[in-house]
Every structure is written in C-alpha cells, then in structure tokens.
mmCIF file of C-alpha atoms in Angstrom:
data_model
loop_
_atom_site.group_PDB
_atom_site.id
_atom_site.type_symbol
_atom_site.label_atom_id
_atom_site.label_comp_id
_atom_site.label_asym_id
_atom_site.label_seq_id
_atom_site.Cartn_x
_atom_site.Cartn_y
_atom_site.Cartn_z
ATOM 1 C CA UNK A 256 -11.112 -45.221 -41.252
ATOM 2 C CA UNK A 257 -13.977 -47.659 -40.124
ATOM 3 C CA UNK A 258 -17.533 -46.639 -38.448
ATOM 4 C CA UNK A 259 -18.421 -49.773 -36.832
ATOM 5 C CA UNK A 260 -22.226 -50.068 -35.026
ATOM 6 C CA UNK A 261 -23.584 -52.744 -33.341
ATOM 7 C CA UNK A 262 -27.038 -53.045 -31.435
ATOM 8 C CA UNK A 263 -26.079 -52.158 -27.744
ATOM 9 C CA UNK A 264 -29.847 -50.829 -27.318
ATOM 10 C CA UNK A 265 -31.936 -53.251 -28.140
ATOM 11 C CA UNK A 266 -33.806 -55.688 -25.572
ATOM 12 C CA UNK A 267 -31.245 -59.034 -25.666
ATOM 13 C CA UNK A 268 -28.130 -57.110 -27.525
ATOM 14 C CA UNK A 269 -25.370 -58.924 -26.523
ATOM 15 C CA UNK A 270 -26.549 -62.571 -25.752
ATOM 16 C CA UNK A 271 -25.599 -63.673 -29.643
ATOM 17 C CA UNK A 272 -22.559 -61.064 -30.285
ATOM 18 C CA UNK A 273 -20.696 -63.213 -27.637
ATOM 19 C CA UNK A 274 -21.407 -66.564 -27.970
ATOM 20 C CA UNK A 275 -21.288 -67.202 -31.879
ATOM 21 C CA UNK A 276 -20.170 -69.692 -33.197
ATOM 22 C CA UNK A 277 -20.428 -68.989 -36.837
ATOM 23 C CA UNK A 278 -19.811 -65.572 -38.359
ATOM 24 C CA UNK A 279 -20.539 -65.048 -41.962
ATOM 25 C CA UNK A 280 -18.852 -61.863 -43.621
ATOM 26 C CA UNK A 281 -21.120 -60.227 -46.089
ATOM 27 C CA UNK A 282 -18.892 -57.667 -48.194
ATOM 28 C CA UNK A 283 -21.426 -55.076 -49.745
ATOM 29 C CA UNK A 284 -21.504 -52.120 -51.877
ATOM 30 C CA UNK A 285 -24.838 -50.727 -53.265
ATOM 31 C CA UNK A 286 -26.954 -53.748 -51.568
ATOM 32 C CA UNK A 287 -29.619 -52.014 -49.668
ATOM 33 C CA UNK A 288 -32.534 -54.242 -51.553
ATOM 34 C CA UNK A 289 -30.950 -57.462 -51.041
ATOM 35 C CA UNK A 290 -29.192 -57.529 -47.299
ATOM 36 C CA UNK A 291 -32.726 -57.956 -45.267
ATOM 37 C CA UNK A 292 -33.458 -61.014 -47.485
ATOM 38 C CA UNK A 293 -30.294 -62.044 -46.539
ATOM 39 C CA UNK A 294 -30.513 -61.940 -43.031
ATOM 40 C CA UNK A 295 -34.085 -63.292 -43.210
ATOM 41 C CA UNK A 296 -32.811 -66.197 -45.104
ATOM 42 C CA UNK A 297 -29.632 -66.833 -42.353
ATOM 43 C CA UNK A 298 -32.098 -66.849 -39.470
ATOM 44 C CA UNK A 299 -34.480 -69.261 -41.270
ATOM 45 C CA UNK A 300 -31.534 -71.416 -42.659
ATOM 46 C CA UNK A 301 -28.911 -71.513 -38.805
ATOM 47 C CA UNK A 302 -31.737 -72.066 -36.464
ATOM 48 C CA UNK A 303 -30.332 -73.840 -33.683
ATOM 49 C CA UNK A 304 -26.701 -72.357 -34.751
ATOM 50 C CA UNK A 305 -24.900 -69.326 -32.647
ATOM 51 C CA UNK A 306 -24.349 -66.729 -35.603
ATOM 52 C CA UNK A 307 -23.872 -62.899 -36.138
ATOM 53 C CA UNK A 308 -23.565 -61.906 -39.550
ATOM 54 C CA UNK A 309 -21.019 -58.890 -40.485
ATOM 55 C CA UNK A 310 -21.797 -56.471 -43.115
ATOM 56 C CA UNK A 311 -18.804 -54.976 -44.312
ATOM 57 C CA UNK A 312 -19.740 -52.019 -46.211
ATOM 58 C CA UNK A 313 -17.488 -49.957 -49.052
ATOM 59 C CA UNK A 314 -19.690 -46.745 -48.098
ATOM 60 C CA UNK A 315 -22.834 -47.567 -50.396
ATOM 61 C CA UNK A 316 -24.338 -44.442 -51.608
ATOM 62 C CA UNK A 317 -27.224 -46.276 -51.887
ATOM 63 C CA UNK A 318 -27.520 -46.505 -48.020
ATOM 64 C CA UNK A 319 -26.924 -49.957 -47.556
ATOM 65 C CA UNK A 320 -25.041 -49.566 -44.310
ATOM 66 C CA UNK A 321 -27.908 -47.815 -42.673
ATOM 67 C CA UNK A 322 -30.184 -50.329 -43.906
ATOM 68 C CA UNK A 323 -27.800 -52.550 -42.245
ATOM 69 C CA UNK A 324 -28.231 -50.954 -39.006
ATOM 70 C CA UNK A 325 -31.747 -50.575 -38.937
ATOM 71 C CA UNK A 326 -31.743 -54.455 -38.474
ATOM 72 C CA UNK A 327 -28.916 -53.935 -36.193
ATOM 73 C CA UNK A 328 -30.916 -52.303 -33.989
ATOM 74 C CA UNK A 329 -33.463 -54.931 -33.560
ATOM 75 C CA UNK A 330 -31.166 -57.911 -34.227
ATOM 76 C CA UNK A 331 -27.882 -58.521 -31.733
ATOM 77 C CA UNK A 332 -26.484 -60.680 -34.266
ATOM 78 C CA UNK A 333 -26.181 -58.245 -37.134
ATOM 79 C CA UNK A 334 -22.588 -55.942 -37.152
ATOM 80 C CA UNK A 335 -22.075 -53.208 -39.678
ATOM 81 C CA UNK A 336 -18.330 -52.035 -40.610
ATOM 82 C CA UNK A 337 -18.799 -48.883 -43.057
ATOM 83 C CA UNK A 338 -15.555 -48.250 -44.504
ATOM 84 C CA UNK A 339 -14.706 -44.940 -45.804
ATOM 85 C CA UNK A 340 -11.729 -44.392 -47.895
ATOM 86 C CA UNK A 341 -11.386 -47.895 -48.932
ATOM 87 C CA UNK A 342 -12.786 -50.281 -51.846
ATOM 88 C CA UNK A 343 -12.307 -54.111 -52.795
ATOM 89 C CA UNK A 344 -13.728 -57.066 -51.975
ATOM 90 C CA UNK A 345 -10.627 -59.041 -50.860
ATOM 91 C CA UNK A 346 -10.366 -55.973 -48.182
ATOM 92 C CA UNK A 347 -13.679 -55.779 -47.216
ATOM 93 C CA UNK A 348 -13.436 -59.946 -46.584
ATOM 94 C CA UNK A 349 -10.097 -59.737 -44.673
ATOM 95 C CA UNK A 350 -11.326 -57.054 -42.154
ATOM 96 C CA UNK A 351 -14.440 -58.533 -41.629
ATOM 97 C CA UNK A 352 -12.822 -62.106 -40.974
ATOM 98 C CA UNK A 353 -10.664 -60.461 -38.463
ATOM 99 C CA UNK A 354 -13.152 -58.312 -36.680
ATOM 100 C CA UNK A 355 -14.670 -61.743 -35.792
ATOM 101 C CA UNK A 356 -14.385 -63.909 -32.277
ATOM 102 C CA UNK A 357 -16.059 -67.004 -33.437
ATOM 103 C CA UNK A 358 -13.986 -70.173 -34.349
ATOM 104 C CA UNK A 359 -15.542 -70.376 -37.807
ATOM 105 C CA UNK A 360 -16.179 -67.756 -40.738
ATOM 106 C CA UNK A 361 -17.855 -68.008 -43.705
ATOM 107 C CA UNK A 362 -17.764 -65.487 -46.396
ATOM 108 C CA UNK A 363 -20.467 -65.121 -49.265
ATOM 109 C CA UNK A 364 -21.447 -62.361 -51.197
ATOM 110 C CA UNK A 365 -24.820 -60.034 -50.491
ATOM 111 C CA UNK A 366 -26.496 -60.731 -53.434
ATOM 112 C CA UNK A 367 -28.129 -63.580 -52.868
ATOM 113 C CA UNK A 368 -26.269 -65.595 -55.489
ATOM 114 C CA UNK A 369 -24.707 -67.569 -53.358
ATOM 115 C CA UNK A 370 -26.884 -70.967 -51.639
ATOM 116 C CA UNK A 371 -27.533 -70.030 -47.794
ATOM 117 C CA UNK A 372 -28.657 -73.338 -47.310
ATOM 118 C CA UNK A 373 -24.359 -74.480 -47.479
ATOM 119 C CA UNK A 374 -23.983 -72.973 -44.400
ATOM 120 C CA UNK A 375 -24.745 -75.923 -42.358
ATOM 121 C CA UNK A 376 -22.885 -78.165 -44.451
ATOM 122 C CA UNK A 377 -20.130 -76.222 -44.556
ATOM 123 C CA UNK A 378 -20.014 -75.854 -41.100
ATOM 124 C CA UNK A 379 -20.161 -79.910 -39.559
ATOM 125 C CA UNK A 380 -17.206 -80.372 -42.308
ATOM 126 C CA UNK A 381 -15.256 -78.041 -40.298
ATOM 127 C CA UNK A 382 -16.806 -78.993 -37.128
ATOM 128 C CA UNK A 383 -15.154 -82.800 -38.224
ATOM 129 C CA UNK A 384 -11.666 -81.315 -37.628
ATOM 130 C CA UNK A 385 -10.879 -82.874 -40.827
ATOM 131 C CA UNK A 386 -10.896 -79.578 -43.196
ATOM 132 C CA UNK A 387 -9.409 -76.150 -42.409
ATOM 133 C CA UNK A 388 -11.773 -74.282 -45.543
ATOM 134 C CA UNK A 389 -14.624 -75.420 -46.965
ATOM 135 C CA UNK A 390 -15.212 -74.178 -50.239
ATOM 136 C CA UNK A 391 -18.959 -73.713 -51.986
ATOM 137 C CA UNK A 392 -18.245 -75.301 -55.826
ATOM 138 C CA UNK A 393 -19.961 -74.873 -58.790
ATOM 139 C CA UNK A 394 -17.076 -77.066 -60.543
ATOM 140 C CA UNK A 395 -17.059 -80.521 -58.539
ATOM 141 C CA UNK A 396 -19.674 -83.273 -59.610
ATOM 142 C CA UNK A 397 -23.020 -82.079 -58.706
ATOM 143 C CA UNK A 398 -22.386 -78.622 -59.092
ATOM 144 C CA UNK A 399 -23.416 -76.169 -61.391
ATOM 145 C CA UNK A 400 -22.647 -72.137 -62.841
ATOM 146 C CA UNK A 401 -26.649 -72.073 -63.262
ATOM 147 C CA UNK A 402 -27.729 -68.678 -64.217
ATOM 148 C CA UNK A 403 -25.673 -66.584 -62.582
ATOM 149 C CA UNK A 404 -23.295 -65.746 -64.629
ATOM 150 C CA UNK A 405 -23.581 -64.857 -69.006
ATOM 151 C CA UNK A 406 -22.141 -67.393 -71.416
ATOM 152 C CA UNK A 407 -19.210 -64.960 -71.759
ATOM 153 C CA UNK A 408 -18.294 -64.517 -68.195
ATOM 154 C CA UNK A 409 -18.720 -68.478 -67.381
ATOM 155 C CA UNK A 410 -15.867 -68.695 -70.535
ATOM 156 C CA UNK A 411 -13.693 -66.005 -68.440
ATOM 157 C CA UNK A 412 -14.171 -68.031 -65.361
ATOM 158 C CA UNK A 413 -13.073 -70.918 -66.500
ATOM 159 C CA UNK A 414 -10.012 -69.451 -68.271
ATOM 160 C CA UNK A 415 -9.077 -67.548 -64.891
ATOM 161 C CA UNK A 416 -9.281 -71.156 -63.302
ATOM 162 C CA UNK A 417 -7.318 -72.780 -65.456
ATOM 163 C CA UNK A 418 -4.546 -70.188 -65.277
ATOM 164 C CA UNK A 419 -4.837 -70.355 -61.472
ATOM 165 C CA UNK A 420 -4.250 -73.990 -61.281
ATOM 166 C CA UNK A 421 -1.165 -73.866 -63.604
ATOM 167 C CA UNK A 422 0.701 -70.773 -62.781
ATOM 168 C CA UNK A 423 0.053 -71.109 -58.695
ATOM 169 C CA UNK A 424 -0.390 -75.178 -58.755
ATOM 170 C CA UNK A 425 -3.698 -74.521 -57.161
ATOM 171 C CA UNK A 426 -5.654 -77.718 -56.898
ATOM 172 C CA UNK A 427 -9.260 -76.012 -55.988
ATOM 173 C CA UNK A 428 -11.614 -76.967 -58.896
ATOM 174 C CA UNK A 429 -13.367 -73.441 -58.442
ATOM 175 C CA UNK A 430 -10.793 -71.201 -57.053
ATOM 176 C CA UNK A 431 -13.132 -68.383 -58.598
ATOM 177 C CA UNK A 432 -15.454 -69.016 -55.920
ATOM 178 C CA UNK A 433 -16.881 -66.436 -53.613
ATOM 179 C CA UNK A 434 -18.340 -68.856 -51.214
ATOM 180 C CA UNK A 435 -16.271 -70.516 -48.321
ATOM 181 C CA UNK A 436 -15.551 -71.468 -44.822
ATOM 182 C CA UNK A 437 -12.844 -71.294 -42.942
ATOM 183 C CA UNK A 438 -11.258 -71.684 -39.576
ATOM 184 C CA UNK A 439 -10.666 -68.292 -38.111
ATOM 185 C CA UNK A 440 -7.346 -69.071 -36.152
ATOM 186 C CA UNK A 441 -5.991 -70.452 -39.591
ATOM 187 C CA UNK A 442 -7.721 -67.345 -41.488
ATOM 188 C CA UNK A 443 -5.609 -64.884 -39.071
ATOM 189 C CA UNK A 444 -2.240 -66.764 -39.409
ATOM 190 C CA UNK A 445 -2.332 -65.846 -43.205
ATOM 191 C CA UNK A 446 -4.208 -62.535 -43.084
ATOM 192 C CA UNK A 447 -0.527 -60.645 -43.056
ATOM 193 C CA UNK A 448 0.197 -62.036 -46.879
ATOM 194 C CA UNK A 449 -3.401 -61.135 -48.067
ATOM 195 C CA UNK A 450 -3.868 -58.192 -50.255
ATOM 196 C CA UNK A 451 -6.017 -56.042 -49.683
ATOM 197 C CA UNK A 452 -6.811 -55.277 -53.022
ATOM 198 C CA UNK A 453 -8.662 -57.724 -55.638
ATOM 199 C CA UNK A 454 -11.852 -59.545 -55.694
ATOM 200 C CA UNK A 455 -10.813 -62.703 -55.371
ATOM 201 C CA UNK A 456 -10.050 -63.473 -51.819
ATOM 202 C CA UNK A 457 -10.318 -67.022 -51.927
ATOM 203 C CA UNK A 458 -7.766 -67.654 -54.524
ATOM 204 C CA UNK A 459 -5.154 -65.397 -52.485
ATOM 205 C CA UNK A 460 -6.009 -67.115 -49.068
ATOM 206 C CA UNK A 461 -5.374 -70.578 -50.755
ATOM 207 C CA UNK A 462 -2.338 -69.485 -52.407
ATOM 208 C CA UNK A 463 -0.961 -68.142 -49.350
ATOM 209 C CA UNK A 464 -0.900 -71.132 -47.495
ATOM 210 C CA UNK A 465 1.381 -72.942 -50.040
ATOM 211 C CA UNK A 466 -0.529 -75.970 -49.461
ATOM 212 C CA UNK A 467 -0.690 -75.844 -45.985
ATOM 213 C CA UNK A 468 -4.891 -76.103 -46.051
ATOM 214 C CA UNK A 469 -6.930 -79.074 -45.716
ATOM 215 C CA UNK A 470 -9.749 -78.249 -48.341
ATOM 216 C CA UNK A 471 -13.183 -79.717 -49.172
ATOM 217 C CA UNK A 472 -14.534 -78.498 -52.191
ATOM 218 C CA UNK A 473 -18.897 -78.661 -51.837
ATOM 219 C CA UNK A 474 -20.923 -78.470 -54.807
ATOM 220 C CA UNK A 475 -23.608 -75.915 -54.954
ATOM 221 C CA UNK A 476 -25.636 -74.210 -58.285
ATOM 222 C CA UNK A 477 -25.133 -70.463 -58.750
ATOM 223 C CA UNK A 478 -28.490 -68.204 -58.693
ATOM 224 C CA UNK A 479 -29.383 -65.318 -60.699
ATOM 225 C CA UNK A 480 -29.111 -61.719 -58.750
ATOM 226 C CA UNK A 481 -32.415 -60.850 -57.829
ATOM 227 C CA UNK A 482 -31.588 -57.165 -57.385
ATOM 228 C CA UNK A 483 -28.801 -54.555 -58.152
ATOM 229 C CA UNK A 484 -26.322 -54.639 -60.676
ATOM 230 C CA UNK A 485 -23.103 -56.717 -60.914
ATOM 231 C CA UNK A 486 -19.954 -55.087 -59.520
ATOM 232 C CA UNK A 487 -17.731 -57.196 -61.845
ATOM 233 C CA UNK A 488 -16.555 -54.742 -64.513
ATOM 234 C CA UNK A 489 -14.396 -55.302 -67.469
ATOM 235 C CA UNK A 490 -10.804 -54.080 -65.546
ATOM 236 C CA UNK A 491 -11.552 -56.541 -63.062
ATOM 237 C CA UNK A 492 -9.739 -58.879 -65.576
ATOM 238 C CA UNK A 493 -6.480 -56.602 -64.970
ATOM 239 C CA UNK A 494 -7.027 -56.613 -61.368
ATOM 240 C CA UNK A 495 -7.568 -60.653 -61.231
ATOM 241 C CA UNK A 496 -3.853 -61.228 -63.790
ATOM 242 C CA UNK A 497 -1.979 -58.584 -61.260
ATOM 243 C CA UNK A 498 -3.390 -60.891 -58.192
ATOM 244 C CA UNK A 499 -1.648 -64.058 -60.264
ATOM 245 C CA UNK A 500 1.390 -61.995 -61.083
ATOM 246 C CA UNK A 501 2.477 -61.566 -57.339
ATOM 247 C CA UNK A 502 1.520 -64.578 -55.899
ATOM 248 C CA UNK A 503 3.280 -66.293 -59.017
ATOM 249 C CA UNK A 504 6.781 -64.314 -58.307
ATOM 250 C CA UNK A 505 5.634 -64.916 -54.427
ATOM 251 C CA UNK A 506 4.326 -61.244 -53.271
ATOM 252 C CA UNK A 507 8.076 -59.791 -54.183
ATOM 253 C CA UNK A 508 6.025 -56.947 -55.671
ATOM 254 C CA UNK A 509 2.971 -55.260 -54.721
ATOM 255 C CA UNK A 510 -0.283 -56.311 -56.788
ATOM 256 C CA UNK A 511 -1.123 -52.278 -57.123
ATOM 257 C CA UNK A 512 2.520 -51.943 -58.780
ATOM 258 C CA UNK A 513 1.656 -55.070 -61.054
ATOM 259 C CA UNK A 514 -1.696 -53.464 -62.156
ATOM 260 C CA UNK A 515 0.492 -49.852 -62.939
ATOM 261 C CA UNK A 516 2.287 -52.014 -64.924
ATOM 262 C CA UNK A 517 -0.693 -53.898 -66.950
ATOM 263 C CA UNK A 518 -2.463 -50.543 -67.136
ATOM 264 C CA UNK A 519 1.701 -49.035 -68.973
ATOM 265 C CA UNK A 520 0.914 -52.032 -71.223
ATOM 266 C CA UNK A 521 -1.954 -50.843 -72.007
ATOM 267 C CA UNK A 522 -0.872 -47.632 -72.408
ATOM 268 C CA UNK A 523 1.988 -48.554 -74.861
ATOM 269 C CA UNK A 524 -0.409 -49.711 -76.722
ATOM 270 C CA UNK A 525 -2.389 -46.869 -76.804
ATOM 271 C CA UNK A 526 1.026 -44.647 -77.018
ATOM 272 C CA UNK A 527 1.900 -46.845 -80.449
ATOM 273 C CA UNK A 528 -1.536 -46.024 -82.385
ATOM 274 C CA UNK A 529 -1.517 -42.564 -81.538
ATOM 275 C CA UNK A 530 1.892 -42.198 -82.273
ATOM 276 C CA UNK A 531 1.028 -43.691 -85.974
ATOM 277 C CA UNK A 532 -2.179 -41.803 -86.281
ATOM 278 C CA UNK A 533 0.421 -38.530 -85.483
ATOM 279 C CA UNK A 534 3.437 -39.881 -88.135
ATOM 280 C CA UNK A 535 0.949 -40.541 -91.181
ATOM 281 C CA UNK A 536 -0.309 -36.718 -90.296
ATOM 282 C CA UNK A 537 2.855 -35.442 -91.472
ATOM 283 C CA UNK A 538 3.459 -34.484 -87.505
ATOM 284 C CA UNK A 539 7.309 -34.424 -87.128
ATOM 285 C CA UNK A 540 8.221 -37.316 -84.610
ATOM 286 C CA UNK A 541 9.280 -34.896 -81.796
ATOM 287 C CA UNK A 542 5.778 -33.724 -82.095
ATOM 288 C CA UNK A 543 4.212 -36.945 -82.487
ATOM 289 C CA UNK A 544 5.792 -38.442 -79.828
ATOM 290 C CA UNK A 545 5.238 -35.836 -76.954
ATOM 291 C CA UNK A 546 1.418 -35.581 -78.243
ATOM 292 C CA UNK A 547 1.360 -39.481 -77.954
ATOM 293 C CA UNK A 548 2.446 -39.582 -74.716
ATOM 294 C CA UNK A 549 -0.167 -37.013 -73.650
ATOM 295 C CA UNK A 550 -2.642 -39.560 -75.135
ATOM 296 C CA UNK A 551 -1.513 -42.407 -73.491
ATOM 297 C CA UNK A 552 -0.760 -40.622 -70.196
ATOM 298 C CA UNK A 553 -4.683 -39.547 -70.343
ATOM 299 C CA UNK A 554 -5.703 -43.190 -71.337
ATOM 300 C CA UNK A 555 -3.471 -44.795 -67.915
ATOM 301 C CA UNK A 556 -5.068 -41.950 -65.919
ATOM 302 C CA UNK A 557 -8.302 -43.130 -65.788
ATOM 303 C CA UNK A 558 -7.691 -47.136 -66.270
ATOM 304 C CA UNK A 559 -5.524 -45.997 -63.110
ATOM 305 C CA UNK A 560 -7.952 -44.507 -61.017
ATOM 306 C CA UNK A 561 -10.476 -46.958 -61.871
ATOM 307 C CA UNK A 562 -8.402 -49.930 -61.340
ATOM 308 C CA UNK A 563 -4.912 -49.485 -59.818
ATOM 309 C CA UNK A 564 -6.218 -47.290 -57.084
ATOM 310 C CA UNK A 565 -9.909 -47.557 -56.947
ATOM 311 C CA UNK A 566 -9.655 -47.350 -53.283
ATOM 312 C CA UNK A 567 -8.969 -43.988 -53.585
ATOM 313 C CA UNK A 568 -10.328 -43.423 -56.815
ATOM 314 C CA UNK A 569 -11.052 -39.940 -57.746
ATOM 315 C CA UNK A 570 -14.129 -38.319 -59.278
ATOM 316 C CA UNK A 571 -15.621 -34.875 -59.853
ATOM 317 C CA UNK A 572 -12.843 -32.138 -59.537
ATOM 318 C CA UNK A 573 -10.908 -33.878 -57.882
ATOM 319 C CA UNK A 574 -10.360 -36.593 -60.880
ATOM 320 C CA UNK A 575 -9.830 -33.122 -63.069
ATOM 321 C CA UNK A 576 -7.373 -31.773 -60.135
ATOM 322 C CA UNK A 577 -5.491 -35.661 -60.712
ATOM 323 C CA UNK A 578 -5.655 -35.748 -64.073
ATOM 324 C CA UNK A 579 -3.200 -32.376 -64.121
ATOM 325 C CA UNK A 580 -1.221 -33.581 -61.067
ATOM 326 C CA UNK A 581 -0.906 -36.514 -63.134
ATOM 327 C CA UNK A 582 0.254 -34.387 -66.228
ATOM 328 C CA UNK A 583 2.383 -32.841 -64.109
ATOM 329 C CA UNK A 584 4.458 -35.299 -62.133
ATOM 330 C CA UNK A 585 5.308 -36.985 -65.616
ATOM 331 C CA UNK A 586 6.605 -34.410 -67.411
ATOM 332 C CA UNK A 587 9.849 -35.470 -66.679
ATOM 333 C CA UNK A 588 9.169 -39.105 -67.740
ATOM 334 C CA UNK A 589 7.703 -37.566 -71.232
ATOM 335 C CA UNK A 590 10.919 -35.178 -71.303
ATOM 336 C CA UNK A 591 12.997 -38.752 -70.952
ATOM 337 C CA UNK A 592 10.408 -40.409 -73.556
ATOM 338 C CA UNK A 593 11.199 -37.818 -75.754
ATOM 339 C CA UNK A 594 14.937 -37.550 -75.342
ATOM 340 C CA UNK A 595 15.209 -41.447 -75.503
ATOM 341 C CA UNK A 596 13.500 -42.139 -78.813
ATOM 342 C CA UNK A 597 14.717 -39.201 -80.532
ATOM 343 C CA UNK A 598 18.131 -40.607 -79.929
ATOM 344 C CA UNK A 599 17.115 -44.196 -81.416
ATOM 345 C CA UNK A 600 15.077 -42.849 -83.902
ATOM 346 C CA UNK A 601 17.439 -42.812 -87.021
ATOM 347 C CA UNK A 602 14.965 -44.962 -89.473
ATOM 348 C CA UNK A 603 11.566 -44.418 -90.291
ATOM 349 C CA UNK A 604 10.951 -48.089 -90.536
ATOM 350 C CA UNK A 605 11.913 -48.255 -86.477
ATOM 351 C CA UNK A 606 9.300 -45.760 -85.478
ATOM 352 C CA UNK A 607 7.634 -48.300 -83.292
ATOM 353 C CA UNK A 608 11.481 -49.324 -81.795
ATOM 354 C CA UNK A 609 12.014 -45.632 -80.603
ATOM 355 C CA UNK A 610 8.544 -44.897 -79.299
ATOM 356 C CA UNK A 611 8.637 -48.305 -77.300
ATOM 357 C CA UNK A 612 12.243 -47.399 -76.034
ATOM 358 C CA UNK A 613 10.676 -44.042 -75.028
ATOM 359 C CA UNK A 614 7.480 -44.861 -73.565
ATOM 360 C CA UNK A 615 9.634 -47.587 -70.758
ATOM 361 C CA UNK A 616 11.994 -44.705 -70.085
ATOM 362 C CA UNK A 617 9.408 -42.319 -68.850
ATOM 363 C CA UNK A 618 7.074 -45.044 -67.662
ATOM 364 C CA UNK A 619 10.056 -45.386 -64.440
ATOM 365 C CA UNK A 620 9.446 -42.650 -63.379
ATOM 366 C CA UNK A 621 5.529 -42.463 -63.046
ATOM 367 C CA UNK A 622 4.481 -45.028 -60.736
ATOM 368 C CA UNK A 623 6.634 -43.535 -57.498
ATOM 369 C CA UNK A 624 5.579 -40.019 -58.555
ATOM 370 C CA UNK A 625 1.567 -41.072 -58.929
ATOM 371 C CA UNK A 626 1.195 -43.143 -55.617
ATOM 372 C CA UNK A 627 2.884 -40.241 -53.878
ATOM 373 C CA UNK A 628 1.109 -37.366 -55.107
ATOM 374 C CA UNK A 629 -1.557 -38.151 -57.639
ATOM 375 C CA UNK A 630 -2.868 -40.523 -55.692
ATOM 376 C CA UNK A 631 -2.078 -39.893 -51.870
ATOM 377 C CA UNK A 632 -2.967 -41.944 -49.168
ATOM 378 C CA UNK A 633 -5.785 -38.993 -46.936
#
C-alpha cells in the first residue's frame, strides 16, 4: 500500500501542484539529512520553472518521509509517497513517474550525487521536441565518474556497461546512469514492461523501447555523498545480471525468477563444497548429500530474502519463522535431490556429477513453493 501527503493546509497549496511543468522523482530510503538540501538546491537551481518534486519513500526508518512532509507542509510543490511493503529503486521511480501530471519528469537520486544544476539543460532539450529522454552522462566527452564512486565500483560500472551495450544493443554511453529526463506520455506508454524490481531503471526504460527513443546523452561529473551511506550492496550485482537476463530473452521470464535462479547457482556452489567437506569426513554420501543440501538451502535463504525478494524481505522472527517454512516446503525437493544422485552415484570419481544432478532436481521444485508460502505477497 501507499500513504501519499501533500500540503493541502498551507497558505498557496495548490497553485504549483497544478501547474508544473517539471516533476523530478526523488526515490529515497534512509535520506532524512540530505532531502532539505535537496529541495533547497531545486528551488535555487528552477527559479522561473513550474516544478513539484516527489519523494518516493521505501518507509525510511530513519524518518525521512516525515522529514519530507514537514517541508510539505510549508512547500505546495513537495509530494511524499511512503511505500510500505515494497523496496527497489526501479519501483520507487516507476510509481513516482506515474503519480505525476506534468509533461516532463526527471528522476535523480536523493543524495545529492547527482548535478541539480542539469535540470535546466535537460529540460530545453526536451522542450526542443527533438529528444524523448535526456540522459545526465558521466561517459560522453566532458563528463566525468569524479568521486563518487571507489576505484572498484567505477571498474564494475564500466563492466555492467559494456555488457549492456552488447547483450541488449544499447547505444547509451552510461546506461548505469541514475540521472535522466524524460517525456511523461512516452514514460507511461512503456511503464507496463518495467520491472518493478532492480536499481537500474534507466537501463530497463531504454531497453524497453527497442529503440523507439530519441536520446541525448549530457555530460555531467559525479559528486561525493555528503551524508548517509550507499544503498548499493554487493547482491546488487545479481540483481543488475537478472535485469539483463530478461530483457536479453525479452521479459519471457520474470527478473525475480532469474535472480532464484542466480541465487540456485550460487547455491550449487555452495551445495558442491559442503558436499566435499562432508565426503572427505568419511560421511556416507546419503548423509552428505541431505546435510549439503541443508547447507545450501540455508545459504539461498538469506541471499533470497536479501535479494530475490527484498521487497518483502524478512527479519527478526519472522526471517527465523521463513527460514523453517523454507526448510519445510523443500523437503520434497531434498527428498528428489537425494533420490536422484543416489541413483547416478555409482563412482566415487562422479561425486560432483550426482550432487549436481541432485541439487537441479530439487531446485524445481523450490521457487513455486517459496514465492507462495515462504515468501507471500501480505
């Protein structure tokens, strides 16, 4: 569900909210320092522009959406969507962009790493009716990754480009970007092949369109976070190669059923060392095998709920409750893993052939049984 406030009290609420021109979606989560500077730094930089700004919050515990609506109150141009229930960027982006009137949306992140001072650019490009997104670069000439981002996650941006461009013939420069324009009517025509999971919303909108975009790319320098902490963890790298996987094979499967499927990978993996670790204790392989599958089942647990379904990631008792649901509902993929390998397993030089042969049999049967009861939609 969605708690959306907007100032209806406050002397002249209502003369911006519907006339604007220019909506900017800030996506937020754990922001509360840095989203008055923003707004200060809007109404300095789009004087003489009709703009609201929409805060699209993943219910901060750090408050942010009240801080939000504190300047709500005294600000007509400032909307707050609080979403409870629901996590990702790409999500947050889409709902803001459609909760918008005005012909033009821009969408930056709330951290102040992104160059306000674009916004007017970006904005007379699309204004030219030449360009349907404008696109804030750090990769054209004149741009720059600055120091926002560490030596090692500037090399893992530039690999994620470059596997963009070749496996979805993207021709962005910086389809990493964060920072972009659009028109709104051409934003809602390709809002129904979005997903809603990800963080990289840009990359998925472009795709989308199959070429159908007129793009300018913009260079601009990326600044250092002033305050908070990144949100970018490591299994954001999962999440971004399940985002290429669909839109390479053209959405025919869903991007959370391509990130079960990393996270089984993962969890072979996982399954094969323990399984080894079991063997060279003189376990006998039926033993070894079910008490590798309990390892590995544990380890895609919790990549799962951190990744796969962090928008209804659990924690506290109920991750403890999920972790036994979990147990539960694939006991009858381990009773298949079992079954399966012991049948293959003739050779103790094929250990690895039966416990691979035995880990894809029960993995079938996990994904349906997690989504529907591990993991339930409230």
């Amino acid at each position: 569900m969605a708690d959306e406030d907007a100032a209806t009290t406050a002397p002249g609420a209502g003369l911006h909210r519907h006339s604007a021109e220019l909506s900017i979606v800030l996506p937020s989560f754990n922001e509360a320092e840095n989203i008055p500077i923003l707004i200060g730094l809007l109404d300095k930089t789009l004087t003489g522009i009709a703009w609201e700004a929409i805060v699209v919050d993943d219910n901060s515990p750090d408050g942010t959406a009240g801080v939000a609506r504190d300047i709500a109150l005294k600000d007509a141009r400032v909307r707050v969507i609080r979403r409870i229930g629901r996590r990702g960027l790409s999500g947050a982006c889409t709902e803001g962009v459609l909760s918008s009137s005005a012909p033009f949306v821009a969408v930056m992140d709330a951290d102040l790493q992104h160059d306000e001072t674009m916004l007017p650019k970006m904005l007379a490009e699309l204004k030219s009716g030449a360009f349907d997104l404008v696109v804030a670069s750090r990769k054209v000439e004149g741009g720059d990754m600055g120091s926002g981002l560490s030596s090692i996650r500037t090399f893992g941006s530039n690999i994620a480009n470059g596997l963009a461009q070749r496996l979805l013939n993207v021709t962005l420069q910086d389809p990493m970007s964060g920072f972009f324009m659009v028109r709104r009517d051409r934003a809602e025509e390709l809002a129904p092949k979005l997903s809603p999971q990800g963080f990289k919303i840009l990359l998925d909108l472009v795709s989308s369109a199959a070429g159908s975009l007129r793009i300018k790319e913009l260079p601009f320098t990326f600044r250092k976070r002033q305050h908070g902490e990144s949100k970018l963890d490591t299994l954001v790298t999962l999440d971004y190669f399940g985002l290429l996987l669909a839109k390479y094979f053209g959405d025919v499967v869903s991007v959370r059923f391509l990130m079960f499927g990393l996270v089984g990978a993962s969890g072979l993996l996982v399954h094969l060392v323990a399984l080894r670790a079991f063997l060279l204790s003189d376990v006998s392989f039926n033993g070894a095998q079910t008490a590798a599958s309990f390892v590995a089942m544990t380890s895609n647990f919790f990549l799962n709920n951190q990744l796969t379904y962090r928008d209804r990631r659990l924690t506290g008792l109920g991750a403890l409750v999920g972790l036994l649901t979990f147990y539960a509902v694939c006991s009858v993929g381990v009773l298949a893993n079992v079954g399966v390998a012991n049948l293959i397993y003739a050779d103790p030089a094929y250990w690895w052939v039966a416990g691979t042969a035995g880990a894809v049999m029960g993995a079938v049967w996990n994904y349906a049984a997690s989504s529907a009861l591990t993991w339930r939609k409230s």
